[in-house]
Short mmCIF file of C-alpha atoms and ligand atoms in Angstrom, two decimals:
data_model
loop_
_atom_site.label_atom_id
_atom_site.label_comp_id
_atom_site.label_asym_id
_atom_site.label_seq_id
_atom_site.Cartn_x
_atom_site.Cartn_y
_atom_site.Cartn_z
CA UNK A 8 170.69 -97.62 22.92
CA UNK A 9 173.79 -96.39 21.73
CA UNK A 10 173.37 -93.18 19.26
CA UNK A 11 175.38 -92.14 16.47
CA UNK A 12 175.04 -88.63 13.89
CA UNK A 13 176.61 -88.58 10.54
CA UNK A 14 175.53 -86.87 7.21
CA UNK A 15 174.84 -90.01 5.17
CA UNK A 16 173.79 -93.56 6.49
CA UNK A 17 175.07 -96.07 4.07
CA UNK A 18 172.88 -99.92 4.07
CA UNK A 19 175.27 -102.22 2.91
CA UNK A 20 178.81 -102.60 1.86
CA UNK A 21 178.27 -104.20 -1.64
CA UNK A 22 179.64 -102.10 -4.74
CA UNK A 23 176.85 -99.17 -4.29
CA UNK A 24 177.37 -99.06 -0.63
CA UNK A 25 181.23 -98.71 -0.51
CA UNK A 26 181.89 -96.78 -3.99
CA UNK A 27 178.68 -94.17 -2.55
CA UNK A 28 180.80 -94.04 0.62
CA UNK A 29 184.48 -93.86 -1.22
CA UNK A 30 183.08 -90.79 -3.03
CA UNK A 31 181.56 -88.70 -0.45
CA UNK A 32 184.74 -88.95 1.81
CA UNK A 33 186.41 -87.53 -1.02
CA UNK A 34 184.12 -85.16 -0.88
CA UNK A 35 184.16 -84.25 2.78
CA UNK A 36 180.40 -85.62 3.17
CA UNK A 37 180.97 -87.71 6.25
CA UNK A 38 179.13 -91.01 6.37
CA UNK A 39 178.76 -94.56 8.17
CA UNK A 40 178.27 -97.84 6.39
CA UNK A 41 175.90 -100.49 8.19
CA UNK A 42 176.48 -104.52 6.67
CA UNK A 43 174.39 -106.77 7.81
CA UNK A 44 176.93 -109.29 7.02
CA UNK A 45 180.40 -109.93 8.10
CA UNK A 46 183.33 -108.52 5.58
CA UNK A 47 184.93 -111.70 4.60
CA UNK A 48 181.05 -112.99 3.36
CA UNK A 49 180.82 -109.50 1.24
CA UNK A 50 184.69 -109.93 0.53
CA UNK A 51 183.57 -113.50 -1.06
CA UNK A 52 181.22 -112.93 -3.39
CA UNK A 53 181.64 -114.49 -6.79
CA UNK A 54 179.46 -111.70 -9.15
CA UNK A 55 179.90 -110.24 -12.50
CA UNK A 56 182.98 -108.88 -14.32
CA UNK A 57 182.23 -106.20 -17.16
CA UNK A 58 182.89 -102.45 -16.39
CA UNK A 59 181.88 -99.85 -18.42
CA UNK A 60 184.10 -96.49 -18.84
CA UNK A 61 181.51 -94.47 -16.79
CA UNK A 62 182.55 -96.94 -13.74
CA UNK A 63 186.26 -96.91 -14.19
CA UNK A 64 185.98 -93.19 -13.92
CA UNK A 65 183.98 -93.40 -10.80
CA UNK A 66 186.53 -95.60 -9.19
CA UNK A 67 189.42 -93.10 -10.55
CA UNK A 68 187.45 -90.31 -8.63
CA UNK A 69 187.17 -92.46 -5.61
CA UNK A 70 191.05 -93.00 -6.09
CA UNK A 71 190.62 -96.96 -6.60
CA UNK A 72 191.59 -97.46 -10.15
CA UNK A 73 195.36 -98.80 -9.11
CA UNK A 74 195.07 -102.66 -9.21
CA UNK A 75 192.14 -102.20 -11.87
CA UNK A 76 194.66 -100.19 -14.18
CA UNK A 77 197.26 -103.09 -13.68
CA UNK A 78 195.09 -106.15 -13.82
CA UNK A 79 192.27 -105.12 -15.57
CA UNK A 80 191.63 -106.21 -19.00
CA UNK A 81 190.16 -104.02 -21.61
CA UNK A 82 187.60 -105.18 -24.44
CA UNK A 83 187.50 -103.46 -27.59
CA UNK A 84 184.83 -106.13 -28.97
CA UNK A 85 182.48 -109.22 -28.00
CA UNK A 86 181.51 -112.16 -30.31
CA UNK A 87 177.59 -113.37 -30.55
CA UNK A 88 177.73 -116.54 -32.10
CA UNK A 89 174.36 -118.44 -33.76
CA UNK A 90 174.62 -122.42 -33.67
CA UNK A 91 178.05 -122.14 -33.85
CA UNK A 92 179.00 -119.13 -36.19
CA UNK A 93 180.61 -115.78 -34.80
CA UNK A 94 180.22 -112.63 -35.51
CA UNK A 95 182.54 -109.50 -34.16
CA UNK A 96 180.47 -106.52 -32.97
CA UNK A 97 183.73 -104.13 -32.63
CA UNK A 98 182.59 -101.83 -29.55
CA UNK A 99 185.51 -99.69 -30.28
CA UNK A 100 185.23 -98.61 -33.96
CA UNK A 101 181.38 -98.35 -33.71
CA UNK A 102 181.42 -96.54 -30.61
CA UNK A 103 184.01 -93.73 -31.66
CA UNK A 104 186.54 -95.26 -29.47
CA UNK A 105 184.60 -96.98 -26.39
CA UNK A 106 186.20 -99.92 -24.55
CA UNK A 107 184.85 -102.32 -21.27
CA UNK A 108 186.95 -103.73 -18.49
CA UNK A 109 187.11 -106.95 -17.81
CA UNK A 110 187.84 -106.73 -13.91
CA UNK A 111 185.97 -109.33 -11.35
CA UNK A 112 183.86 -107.82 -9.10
CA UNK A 113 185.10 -109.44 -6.31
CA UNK A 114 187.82 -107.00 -7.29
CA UNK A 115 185.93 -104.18 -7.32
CA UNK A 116 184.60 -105.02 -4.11
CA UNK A 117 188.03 -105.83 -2.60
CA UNK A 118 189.77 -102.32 -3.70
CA UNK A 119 186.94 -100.08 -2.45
CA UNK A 120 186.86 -102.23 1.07
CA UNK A 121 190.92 -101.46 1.63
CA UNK A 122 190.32 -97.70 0.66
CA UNK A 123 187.18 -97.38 2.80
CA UNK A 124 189.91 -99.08 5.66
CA UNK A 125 192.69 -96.82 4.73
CA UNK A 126 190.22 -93.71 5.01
CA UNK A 127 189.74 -94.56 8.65
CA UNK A 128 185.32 -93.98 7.52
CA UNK A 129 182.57 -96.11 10.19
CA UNK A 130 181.69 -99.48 8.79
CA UNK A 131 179.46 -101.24 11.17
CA UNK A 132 179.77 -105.04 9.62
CA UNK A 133 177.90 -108.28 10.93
CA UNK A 134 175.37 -105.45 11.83
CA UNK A 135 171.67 -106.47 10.51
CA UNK A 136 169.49 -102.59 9.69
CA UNK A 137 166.39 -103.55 11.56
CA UNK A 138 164.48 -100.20 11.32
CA UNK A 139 164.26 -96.93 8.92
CA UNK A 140 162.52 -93.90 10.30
CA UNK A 141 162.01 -91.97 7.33
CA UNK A 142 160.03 -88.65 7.83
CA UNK A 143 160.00 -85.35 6.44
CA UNK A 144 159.76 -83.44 9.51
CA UNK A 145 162.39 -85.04 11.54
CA UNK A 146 165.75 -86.61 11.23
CA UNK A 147 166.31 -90.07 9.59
CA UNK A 148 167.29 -92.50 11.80
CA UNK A 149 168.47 -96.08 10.89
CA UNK A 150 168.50 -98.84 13.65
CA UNK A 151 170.90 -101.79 13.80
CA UNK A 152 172.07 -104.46 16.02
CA UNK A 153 175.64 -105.65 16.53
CA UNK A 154 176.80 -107.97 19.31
CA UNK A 155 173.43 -107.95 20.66
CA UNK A 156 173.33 -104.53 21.20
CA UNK A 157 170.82 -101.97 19.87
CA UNK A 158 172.05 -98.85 17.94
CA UNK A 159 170.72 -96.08 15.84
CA UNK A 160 172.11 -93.68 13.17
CA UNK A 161 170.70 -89.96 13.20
CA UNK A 162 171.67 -88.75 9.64
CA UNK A 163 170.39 -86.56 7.07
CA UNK A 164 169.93 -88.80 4.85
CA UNK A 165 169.76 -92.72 3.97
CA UNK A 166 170.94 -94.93 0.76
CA UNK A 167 169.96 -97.60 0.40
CA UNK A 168 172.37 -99.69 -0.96
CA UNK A 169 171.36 -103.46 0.39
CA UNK A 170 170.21 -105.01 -2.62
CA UNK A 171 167.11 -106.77 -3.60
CA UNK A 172 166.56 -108.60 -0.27
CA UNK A 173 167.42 -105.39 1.57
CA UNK A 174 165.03 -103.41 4.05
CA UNK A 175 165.38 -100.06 2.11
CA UNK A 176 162.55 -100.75 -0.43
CA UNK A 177 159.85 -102.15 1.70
CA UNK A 178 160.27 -99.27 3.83
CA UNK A 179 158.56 -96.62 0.96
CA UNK A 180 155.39 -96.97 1.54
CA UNK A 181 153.24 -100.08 -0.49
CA UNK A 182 151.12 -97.28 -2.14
CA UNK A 183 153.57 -95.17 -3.08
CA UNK A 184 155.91 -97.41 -4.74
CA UNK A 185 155.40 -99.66 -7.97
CA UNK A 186 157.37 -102.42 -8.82
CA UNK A 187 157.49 -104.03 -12.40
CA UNK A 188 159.25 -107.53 -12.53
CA UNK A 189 159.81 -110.22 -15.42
CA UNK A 190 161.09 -113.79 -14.18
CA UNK A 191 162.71 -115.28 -16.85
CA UNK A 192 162.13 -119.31 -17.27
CA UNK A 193 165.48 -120.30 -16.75
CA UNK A 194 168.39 -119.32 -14.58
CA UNK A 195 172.68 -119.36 -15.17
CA UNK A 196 174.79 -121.93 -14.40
CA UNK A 197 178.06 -120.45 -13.42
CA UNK A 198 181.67 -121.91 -13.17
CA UNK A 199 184.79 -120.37 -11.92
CA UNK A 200 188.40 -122.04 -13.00
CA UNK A 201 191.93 -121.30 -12.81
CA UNK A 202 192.14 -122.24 -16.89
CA UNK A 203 193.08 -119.93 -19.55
CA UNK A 204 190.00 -118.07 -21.27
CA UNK A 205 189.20 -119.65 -24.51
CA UNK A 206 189.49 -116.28 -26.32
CA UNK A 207 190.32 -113.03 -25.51
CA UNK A 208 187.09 -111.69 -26.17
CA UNK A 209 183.60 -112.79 -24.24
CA UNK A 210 181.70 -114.98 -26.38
CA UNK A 211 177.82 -114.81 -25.94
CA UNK A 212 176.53 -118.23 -27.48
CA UNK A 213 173.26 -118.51 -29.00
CA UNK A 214 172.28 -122.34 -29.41
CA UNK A 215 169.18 -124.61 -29.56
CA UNK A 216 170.52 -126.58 -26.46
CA UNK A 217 170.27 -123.25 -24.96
CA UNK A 218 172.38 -119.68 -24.18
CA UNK A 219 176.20 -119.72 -22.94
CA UNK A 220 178.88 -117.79 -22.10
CA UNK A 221 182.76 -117.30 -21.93
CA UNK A 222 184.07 -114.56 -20.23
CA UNK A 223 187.28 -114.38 -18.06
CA UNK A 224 188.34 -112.69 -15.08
CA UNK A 225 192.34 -112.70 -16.27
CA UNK A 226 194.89 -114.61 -18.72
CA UNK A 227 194.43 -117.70 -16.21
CA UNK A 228 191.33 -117.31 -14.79
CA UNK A 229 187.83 -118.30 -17.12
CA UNK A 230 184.20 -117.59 -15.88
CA UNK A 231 181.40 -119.23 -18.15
CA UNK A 232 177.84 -119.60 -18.14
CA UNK A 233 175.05 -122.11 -19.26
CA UNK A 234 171.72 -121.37 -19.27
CA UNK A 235 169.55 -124.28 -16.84
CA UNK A 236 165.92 -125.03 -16.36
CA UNK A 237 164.96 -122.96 -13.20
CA UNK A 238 164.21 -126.87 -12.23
CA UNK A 239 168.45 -127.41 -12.16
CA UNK A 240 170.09 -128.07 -9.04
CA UNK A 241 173.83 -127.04 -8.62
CA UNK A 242 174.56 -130.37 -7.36
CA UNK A 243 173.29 -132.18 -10.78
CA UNK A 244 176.37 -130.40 -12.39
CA UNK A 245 179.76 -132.18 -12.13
CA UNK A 246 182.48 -130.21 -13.83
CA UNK A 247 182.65 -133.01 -16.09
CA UNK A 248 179.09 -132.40 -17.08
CA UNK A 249 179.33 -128.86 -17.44
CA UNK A 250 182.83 -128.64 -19.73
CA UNK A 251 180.64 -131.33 -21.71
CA UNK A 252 177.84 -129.09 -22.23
CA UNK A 253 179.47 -125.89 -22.65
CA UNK A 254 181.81 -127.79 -25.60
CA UNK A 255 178.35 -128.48 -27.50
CA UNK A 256 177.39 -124.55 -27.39
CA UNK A 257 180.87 -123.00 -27.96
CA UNK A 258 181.44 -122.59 -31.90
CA UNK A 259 183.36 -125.50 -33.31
CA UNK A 260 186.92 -123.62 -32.89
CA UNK A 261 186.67 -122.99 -29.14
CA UNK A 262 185.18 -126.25 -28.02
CA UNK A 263 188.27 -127.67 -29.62
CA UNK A 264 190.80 -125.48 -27.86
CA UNK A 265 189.09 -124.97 -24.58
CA UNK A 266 191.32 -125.88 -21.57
CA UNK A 267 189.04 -127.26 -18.39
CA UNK A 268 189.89 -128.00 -15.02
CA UNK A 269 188.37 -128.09 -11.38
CA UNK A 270 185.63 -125.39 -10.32
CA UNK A 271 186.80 -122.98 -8.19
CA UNK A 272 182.95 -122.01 -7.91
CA UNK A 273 179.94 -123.27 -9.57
CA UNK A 274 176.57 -121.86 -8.68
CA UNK A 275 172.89 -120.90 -10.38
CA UNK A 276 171.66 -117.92 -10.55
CA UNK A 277 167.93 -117.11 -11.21
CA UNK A 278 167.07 -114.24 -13.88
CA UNK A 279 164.66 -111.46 -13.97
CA UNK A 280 164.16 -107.62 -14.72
CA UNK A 281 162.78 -105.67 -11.84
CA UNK A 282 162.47 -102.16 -11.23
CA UNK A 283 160.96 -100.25 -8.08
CA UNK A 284 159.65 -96.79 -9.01
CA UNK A 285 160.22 -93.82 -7.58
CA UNK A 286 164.24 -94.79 -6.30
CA UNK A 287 163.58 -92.00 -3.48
CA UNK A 288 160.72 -91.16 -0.60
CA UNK A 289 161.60 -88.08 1.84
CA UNK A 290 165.38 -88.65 3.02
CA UNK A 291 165.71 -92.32 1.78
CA UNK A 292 167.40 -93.31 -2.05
CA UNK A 293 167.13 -96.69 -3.19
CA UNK A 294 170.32 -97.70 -5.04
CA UNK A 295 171.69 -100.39 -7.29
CA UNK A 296 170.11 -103.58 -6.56
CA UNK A 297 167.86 -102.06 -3.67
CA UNK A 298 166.12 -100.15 -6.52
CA UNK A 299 166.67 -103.06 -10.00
CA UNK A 300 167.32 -105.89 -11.11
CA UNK A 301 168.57 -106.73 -14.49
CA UNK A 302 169.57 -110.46 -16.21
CA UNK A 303 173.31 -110.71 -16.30
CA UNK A 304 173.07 -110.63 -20.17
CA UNK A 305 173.54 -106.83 -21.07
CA UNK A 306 176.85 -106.87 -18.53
CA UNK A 307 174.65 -103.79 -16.81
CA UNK A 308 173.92 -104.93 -13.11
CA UNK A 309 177.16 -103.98 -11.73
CA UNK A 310 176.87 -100.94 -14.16
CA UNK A 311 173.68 -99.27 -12.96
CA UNK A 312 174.49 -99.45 -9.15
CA UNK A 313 177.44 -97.34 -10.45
CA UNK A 314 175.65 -94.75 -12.50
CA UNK A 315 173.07 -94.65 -9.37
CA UNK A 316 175.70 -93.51 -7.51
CA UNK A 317 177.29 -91.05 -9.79
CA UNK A 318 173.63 -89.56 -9.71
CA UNK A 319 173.15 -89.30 -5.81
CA UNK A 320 176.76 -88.61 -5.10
CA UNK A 321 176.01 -85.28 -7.58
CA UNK A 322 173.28 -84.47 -5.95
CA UNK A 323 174.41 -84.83 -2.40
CA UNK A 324 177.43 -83.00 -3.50
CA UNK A 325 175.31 -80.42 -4.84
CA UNK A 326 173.62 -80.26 -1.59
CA UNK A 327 176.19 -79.64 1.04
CA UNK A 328 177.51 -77.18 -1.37
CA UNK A 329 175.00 -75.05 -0.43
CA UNK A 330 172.37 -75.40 -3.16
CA UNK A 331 168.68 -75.30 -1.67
CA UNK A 332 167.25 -79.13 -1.02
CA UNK A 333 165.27 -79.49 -4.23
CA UNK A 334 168.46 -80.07 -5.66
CA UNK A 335 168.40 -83.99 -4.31
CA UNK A 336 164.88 -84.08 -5.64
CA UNK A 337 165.87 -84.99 -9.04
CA UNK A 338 168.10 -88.09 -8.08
CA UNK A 339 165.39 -90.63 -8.64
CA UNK A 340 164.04 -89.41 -12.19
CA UNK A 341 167.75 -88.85 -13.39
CA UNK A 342 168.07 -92.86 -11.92
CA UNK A 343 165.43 -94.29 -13.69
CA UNK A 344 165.57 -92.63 -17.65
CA UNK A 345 168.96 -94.71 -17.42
CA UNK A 346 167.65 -98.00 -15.42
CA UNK A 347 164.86 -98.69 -18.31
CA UNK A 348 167.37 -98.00 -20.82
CA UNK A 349 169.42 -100.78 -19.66
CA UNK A 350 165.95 -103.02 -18.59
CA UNK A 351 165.21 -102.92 -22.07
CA UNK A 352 168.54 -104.15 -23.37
CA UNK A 353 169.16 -106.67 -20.93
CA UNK A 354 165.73 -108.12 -21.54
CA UNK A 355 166.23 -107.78 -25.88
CA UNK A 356 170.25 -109.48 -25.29
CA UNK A 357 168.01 -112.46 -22.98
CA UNK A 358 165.21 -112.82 -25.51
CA UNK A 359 167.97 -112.72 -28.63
CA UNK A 360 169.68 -115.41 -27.31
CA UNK A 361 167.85 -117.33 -25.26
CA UNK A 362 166.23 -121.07 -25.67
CA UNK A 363 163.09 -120.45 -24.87
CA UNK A 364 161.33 -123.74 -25.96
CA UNK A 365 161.36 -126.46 -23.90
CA UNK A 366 164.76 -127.96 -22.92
CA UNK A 367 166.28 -129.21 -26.05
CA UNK A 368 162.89 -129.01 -27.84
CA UNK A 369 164.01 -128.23 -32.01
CA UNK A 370 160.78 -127.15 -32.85
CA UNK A 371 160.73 -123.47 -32.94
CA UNK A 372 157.80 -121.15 -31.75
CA UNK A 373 156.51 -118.31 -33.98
CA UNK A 374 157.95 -115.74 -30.77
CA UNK A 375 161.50 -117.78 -31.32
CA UNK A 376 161.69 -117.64 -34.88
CA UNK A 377 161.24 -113.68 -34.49
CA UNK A 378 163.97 -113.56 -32.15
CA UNK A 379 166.24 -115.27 -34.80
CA UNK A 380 165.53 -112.72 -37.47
CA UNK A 381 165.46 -109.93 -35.31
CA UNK A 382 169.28 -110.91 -34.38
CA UNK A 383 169.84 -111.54 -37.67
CA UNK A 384 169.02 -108.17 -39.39
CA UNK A 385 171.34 -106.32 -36.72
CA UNK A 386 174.16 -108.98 -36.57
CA UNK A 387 174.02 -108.46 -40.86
CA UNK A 388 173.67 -104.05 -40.63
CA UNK A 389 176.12 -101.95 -39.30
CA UNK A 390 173.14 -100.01 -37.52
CA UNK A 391 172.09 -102.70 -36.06
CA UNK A 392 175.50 -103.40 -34.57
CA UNK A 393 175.97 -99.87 -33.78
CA UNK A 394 173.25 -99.93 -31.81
CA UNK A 395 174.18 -102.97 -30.01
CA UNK A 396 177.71 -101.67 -28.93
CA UNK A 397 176.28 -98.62 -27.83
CA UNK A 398 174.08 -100.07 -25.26
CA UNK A 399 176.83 -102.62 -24.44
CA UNK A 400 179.34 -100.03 -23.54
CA UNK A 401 176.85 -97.64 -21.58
CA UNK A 402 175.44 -94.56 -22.20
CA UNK A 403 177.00 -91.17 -20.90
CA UNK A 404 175.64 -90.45 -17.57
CA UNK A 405 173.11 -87.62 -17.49
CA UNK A 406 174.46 -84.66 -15.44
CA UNK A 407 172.43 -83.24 -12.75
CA UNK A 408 170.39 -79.99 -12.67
CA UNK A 409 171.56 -76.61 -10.29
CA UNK A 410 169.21 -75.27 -8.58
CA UNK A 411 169.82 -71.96 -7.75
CA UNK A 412 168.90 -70.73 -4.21
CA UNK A 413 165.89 -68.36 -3.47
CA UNK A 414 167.64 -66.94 -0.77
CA UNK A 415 168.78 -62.86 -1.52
CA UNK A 416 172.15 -62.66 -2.76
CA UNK A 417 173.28 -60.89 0.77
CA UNK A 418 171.98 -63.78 2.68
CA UNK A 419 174.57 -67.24 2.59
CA UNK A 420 172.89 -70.47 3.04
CA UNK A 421 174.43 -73.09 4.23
CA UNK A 422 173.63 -76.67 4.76
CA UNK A 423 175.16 -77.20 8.25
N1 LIG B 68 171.22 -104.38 6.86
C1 LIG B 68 172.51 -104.18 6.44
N2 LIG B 68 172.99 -104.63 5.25
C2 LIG B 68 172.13 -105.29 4.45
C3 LIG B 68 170.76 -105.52 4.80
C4 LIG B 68 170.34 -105.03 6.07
N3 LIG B 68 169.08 -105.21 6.51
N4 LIG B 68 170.17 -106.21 3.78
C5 LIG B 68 171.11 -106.40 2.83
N5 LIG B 68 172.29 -105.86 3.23
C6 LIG B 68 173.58 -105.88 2.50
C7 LIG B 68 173.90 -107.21 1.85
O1 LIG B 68 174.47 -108.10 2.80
C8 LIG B 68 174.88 -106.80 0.77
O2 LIG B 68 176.21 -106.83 1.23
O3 LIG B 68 173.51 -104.97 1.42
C9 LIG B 68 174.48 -105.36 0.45
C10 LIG B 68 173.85 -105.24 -0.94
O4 LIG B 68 174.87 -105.51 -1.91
P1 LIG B 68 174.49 -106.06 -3.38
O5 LIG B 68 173.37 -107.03 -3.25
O6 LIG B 68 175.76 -106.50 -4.02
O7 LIG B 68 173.90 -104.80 -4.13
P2 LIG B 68 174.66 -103.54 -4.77
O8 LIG B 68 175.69 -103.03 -3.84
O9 LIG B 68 173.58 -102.67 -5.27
O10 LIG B 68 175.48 -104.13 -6.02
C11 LIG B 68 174.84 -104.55 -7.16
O11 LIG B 68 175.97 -106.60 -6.93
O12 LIG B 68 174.72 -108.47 -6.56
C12 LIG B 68 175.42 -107.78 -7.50
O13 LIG B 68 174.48 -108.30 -9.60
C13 LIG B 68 174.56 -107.33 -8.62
O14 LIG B 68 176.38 -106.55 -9.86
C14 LIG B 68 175.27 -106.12 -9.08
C15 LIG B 68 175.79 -105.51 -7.82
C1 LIG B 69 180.98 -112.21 -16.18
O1 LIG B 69 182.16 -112.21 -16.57
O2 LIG B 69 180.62 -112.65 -15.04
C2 LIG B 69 179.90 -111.69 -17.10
C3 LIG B 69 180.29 -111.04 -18.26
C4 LIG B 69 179.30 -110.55 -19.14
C5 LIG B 69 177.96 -110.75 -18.82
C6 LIG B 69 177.58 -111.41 -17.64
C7 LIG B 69 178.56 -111.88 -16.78
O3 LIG B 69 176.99 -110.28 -19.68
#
């Protein structure tokens, strides 16, 4: 078995795995990234598209930001419209000056895999993690397989950065993790097209035939949602049926100006809130999707594998500057005050404006007719829409704690 030694073993080159890996090369904190799949699959992925200003700083840090700056397209608002009637929640003027990016993040994903090239780092792709030794009194070592061949990683420490379906999690120990989940009874139907975006703002559509969405990825290019039955398959959906359906939820002005053409993609995506408590056990962290899992409605999946990293790549920072170990002790506590922050708005944007009847069922439930006054009194209060643009655009990121050595002052420590 071949054997390898780096600082920081990196599972999985999704946006965690390569903007963790971006940032601690800046840094000088060496580290190898292990995909299980090959580069064009990661490179292919059709995901979400809003980024909040905490993430475009990250990727200006990691020295990405070029296309984004060009191409990207920055929000000052979103619309939430009720059977057909819109209302502006200006994210800008309530939020003292906050915008989102509108970037794909296939992007994303594509700028941070040419940097990671261009830095020369180890990426190990088409390379399934098998095995995590994770102990506090010896080295961690992650095993993988590529071409057949066996290899292993001896590293300091792990992330684990390979999503929901990943090996990091199940690794902790069953009784000493504790996972909370919510499946949601419906999922997203999603469709990609080369046609102008309807408006140039996302509209999140609230409607008794059920939820939609238009968002965009550029000037040409439109993504929109519908929410299915989880009983939909993809294959039920000609684009003819979906532009139909999606005209019926859109307020009256859009359905009558939207341009359609041929799906470039059209998929369905199940929803559900999940988070795995603690995000860190001896030498592994849990990041991004590894560690939660948010509906796609609060814009904040993409956005809290960021923030994760910001967190660990402090602390690691903090770490091979010299400050004593504890220092990476606070990483998964700092994680989580911010995860169920955004599990609880994610959930309140689904249950706002969400069908939650049964498919095309009028009759409303005592629970539904809640959520319609709940909506109400914030879409009708300033508050109320403050406090919606708040969330939408992200919180500031918490800063992490020094810890100051015990060593004397005469004595240097430092963290080979
Ligand atoms: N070995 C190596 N790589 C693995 C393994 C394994 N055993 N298991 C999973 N992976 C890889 C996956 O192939 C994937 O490329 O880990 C990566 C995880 O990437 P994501 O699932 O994208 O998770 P993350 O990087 O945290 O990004 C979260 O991506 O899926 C979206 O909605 C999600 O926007 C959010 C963002
Ligand atoms: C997207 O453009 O894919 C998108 C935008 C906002 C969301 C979810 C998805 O809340």
């Amino acid at each position: 078995m071949k054997t390898l030694q780096t600082k920081v073993a990196i599972i999985g080159s999704g946006p965690s795995g390569l903007l963790l890996g971006q940032l601690l090369h800046k840094q000088g904190i060496d580290n190898i990234i292990i995909e299980r799949s090959s580069a064009q699959h990661v490179q292919d992925r059709i995901r979400a598209g809003i980024l909040e200003q905490g993430f475009v700083e990250l990727l200006q840090q990691a020295g990405c930001e070029q296309r984004l700056e060009q191409e990207g397209l920055v929000h000052h608002g979103i619309y939430i419209s009720v059977e057909g009637k819109k209302t502006h929640v200006n994210l800008t003027k309530l939020t003292d000056g906050k915008v989102v990016t509108c970037y794909g993040q296939t992007e994303v994903t594509r700028d941070l895999m040419q940097a990671r090239q261009a830095s020369a780092q180890t990426s190990f792709y088409s390379a399934p993690v098998n095995q995590i030794h994770n102990s506090p009194q010896s080295k961690a070592r992650v095993c993988f397989e590529m071409d057949g061949e066996p290899y292993q990683i001896e590293c300091d420490f792990i992330a684990g950065c390979d999503g929901y379906h990943g090996v990091s999690r199940p690794s902790i120990p069953q009784d000493i993790r504790t996972e909370y989940e919510r499946i949601y009874p419906f999922g997203w139907l999603g469709l990609l097209a080369d046609t102008p975006p309807v408006c140039d703002e996302l509209i999140y559509c609230k409607h008794s035939r059920g939820f939609a969405l238009a968002s965009q990825r550029s000037e040409t290019r439109s993504r929109y949602y519908l929410q299915v039955a989880n009983s939909e398959k993809v294959e039920e959906w000609s684009d003819e049926r979906f532009w139909q359906e999606l005209k019926l939820r859109l307020p009256a002005e859009e359905a009558a100006k939207l341009q359609t053409g041929p799906s470039i993609e059209k998929s369905i995506a199940p929803l559900r809130s999940f988070v795995c408590e603690p995000m860190q056990h001896n030498n592994l962290f849990l990041v991004g999707d590894a560690a939660h899992i948010v509906p796609p409605t609060g814009a904040k999946g993409l956005n809290l594998a960021a923030s994760d990293v910001a967190a660990l790549y402090q602390v690691l920072s903090a770490y091979y500057a010299g400050q004593p170990r504890q220092v990476v002790e606070q990483y998964s506590d700092v994680c989580l005050r911010r995860v169920w922050n955004a599990e609880r708005f994610s959930w309140w944007m689904t249950s706002m404006l969400h069908h939650f009847g049964e498919e095309h069922e009028d009759k409303r439930s005592f629970v539904e007719k809640m959520a319609d006054s709940e909506l109400e009194f914030y879409l009708h209060s300033e508050s109320g829409m403050k406090l919606i643009a708040e969330q939408y655009v992200g919180l500031p990121y918490e800063q992490i704690k020094s810890v100051e050595s015990e060593v004397k002052p005469h004595a240097v420590q430092v963290n080979s």
